[in-house]
Coordinates of C-alpha atoms in Angstrom, one line a residue:
X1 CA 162.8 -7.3 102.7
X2 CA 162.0 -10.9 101.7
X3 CA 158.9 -10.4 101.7
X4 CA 158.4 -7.7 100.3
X5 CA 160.4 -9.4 97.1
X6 CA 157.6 -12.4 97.4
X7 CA 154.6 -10.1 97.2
X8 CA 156.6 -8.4 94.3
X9 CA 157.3 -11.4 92.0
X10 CA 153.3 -12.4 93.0
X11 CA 152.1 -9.0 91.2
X12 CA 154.2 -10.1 88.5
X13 CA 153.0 -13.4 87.6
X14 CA 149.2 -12.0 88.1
X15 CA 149.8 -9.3 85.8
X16 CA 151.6 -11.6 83.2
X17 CA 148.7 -14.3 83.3
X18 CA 145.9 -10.9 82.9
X19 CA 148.2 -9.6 79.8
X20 CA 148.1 -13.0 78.0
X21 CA 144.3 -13.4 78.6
X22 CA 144.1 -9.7 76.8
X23 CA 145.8 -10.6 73.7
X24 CA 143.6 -13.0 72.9
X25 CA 145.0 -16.3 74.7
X26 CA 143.5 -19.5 75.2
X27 CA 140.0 -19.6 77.2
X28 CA 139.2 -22.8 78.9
X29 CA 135.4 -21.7 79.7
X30 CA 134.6 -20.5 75.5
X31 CA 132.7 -22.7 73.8
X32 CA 133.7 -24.3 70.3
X33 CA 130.7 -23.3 68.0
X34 CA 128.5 -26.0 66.9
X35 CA 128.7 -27.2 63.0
X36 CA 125.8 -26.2 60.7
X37 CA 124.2 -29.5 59.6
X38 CA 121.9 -28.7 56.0
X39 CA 119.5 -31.6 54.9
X40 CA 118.6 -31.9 51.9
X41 CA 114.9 -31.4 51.4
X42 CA 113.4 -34.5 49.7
X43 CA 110.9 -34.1 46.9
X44 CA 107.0 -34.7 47.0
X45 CA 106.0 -36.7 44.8
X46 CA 103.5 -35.1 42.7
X47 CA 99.6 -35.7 43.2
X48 CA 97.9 -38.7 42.1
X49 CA 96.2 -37.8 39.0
X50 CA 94.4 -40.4 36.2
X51 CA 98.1 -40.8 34.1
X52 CA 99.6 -41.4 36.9
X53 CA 97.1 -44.5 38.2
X54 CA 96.9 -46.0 35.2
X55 CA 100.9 -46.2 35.1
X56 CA 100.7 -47.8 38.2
X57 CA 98.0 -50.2 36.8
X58 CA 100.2 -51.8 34.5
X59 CA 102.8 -52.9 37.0
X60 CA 101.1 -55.2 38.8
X61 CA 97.8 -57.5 38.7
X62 CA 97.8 -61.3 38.3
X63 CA 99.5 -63.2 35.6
X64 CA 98.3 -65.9 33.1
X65 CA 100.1 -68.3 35.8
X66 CA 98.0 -67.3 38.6
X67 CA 95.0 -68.6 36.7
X68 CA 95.6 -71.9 35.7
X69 CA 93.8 -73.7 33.2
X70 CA 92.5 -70.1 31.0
X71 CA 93.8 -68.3 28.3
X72 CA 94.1 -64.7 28.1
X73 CA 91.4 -63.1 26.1
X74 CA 92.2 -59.8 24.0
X75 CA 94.0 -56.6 25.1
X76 CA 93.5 -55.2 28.7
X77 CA 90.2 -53.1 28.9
X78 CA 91.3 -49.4 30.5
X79 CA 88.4 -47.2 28.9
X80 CA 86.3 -45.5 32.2
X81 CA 82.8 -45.7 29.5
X82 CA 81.6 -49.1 30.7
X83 CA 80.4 -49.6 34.6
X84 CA 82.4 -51.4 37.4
X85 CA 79.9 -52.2 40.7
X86 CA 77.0 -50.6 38.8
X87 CA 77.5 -53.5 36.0
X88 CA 76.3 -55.8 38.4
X89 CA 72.7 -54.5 38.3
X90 CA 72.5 -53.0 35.0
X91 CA 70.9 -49.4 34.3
X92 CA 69.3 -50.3 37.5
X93 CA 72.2 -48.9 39.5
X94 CA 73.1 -46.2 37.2
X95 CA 75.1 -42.7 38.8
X96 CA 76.8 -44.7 42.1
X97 CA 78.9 -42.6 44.0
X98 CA 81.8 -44.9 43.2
X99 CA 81.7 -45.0 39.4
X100 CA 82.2 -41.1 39.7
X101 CA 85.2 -41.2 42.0
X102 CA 87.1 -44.2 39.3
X103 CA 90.7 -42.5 38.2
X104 CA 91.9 -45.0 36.1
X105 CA 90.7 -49.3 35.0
X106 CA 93.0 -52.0 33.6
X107 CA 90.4 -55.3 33.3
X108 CA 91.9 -58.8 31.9
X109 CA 89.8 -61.3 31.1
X110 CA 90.9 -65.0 30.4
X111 CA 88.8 -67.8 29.1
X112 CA 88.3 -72.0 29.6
X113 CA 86.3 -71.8 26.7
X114 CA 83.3 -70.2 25.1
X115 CA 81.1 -69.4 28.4
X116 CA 83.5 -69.9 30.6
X117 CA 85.3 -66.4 31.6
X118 CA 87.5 -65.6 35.0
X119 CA 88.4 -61.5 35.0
X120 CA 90.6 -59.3 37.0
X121 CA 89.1 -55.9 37.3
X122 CA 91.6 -53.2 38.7
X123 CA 90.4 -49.7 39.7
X124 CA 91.9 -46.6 41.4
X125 CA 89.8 -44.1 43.0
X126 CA 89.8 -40.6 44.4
X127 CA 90.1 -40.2 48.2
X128 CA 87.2 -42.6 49.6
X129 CA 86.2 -44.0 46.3
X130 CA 87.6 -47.8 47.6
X131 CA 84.9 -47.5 50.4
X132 CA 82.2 -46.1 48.5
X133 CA 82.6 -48.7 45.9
X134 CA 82.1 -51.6 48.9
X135 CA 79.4 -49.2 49.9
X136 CA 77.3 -49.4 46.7
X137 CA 78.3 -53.2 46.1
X138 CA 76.5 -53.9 49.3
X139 CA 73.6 -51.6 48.2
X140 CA 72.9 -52.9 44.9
X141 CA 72.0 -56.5 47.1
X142 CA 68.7 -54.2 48.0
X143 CA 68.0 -52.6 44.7
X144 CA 68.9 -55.8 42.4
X145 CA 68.4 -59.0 44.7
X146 CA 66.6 -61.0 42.1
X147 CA 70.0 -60.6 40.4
X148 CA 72.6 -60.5 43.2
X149 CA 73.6 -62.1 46.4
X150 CA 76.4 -59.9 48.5
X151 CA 77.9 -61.4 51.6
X152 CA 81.5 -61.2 53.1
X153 CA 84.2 -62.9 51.5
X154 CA 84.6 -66.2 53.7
X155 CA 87.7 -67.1 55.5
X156 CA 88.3 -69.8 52.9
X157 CA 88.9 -67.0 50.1
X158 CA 91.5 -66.7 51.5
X159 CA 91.1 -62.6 51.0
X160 CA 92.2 -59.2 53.6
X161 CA 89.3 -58.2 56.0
X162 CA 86.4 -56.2 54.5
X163 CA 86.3 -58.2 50.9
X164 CA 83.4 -58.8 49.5
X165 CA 81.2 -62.1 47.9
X166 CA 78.9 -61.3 45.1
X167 CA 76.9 -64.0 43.5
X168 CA 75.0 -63.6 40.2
X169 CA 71.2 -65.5 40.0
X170 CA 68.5 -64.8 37.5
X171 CA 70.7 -63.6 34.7
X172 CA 70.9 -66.8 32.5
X173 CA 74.4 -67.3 34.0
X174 CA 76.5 -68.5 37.2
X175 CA 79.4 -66.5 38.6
X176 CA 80.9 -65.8 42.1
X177 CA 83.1 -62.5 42.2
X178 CA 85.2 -61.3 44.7
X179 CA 85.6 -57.3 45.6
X180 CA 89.2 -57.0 46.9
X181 CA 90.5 -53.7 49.0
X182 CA 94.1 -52.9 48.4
X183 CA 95.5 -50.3 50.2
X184 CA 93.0 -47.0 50.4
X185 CA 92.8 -46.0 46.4
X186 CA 92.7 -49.7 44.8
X187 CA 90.1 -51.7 44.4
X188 CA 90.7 -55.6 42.8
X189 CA 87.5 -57.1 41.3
X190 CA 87.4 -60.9 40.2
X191 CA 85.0 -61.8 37.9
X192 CA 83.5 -65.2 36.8
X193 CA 81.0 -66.2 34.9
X194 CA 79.8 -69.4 32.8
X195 CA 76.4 -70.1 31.2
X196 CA 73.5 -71.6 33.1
X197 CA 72.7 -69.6 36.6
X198 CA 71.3 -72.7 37.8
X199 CA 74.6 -75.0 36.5
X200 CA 77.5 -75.7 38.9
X201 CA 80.5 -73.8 39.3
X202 CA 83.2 -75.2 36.2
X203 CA 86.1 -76.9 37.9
X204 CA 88.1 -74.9 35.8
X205 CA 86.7 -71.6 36.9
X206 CA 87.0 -73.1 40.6
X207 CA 90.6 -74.0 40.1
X208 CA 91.5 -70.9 39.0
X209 CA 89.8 -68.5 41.3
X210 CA 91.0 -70.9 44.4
X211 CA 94.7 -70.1 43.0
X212 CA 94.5 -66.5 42.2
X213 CA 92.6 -65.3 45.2
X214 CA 95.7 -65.8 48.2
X215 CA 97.9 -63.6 45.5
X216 CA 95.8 -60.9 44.8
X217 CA 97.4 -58.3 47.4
X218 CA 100.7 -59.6 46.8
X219 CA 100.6 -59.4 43.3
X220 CA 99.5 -55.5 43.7
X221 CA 102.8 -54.3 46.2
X222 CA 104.5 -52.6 42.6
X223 CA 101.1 -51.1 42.4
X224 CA 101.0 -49.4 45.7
X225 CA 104.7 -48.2 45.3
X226 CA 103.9 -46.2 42.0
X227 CA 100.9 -44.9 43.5
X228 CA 102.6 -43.7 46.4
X229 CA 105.2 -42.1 43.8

């Protein structure tokens, strides 16, 4: 009889436990359903196009304090009419690849006096355009070398791999420039020139360039960040 009452009160407690677990009771073993996480979606910024590069143009480039000893001389030059690396050999070099592929041009140009010029040409190109354009500068060495000298921008620039050294001769004038890649669509070009191909280098032009060249990139970082919208 006792146990009989123990198997009795076992049934019980079995079927009390099973009628719990029907109504809906707690489950150890169900899983709590995982929380639904939404990102936002960040905006592109929209394609490079030329109002957009020459934006960009006007928050960087050097300032009159980066070339000591000149003056600044008129109102930027931002018109796409007059050649960049063809200008260096003249109708010689007319229809380069690069001067097609030009988006937008913001040039300065400051003075020491009447012949003596230092310039800041600053130029954003399509896809490839900053390649082509040291491309062609090296080519116009073989169509114009009466008039130019190209070479690789020495360590002593003081300039990122892959600038270039151009050097004018037989024009009635003297002048080193330096073509500058920045980044993959900008392209810096310093300009100087003074009368007399066969004169000296100015001191003043000297000083000026040996100041403004180590800042060139980092005077062009706000640059890059508009272009990258």
């Amino acid at each position: 009889m006792k146990m009989q009452n123990t198997v009795v009160r076992g049934v019980v407690v079995v079927a009390s436990i099973a009628a719990v677990a029907g109504c809906g009771g707690p489950k150890k073993d169900a899983a709590d359903p995982s929380p639904v996480v939404v990102t936002p979606s960040t905006p592109s910024p929209p394609p490079l196009d030329a109002t957009r590069a020459a934006a960009a143009l006007a928050t960087g480039g050097l300032g009159v304090h980066d070339v000591p000893g000149m003056q600044p001389l008129g109102a930027p030059i931002t018109t796409l009419t007059s050649p960049t690396v063809a200008g260096l050999c003249g109708t010689t070099a007319a229809g380069l690849t690069s001067e097609k592929l030009r988006m937008a041009r913001r040039q300065l140009v400051w003075s020491a006096g009447p012949s003596e010029f230092v310039s800041e040409e600053r130029i954003v190109y399509r896809q490839g355009g900053v390649q082509a354009a040291l491309k062609d500068v090296r080519t116009l060495s073989t169509i114009c070398p009466d008039r130019i000298g190209v070479q690789p921008a020495p360590a002593s620039a003081k300039l990122p791999a892959g600038s270039m050294e151009v050097s004018s001769h037989g024009t009635g004038q003297g002048g080193d420039s330096y073509a500058v890649p920045v980044g993959n669509q900008l392209l810096v070009v310093l300009w100087s020139n003074w009368n007399g191909s066969g004169a000296a280098e100015p001191a003043v032009i000297r000083a000026a360039l040996a100041k403004a060249r180590p800042v060139v990139v980092q005077r062009e970082q706000s640059t890059l960040q508009a272009l990258a919208g």
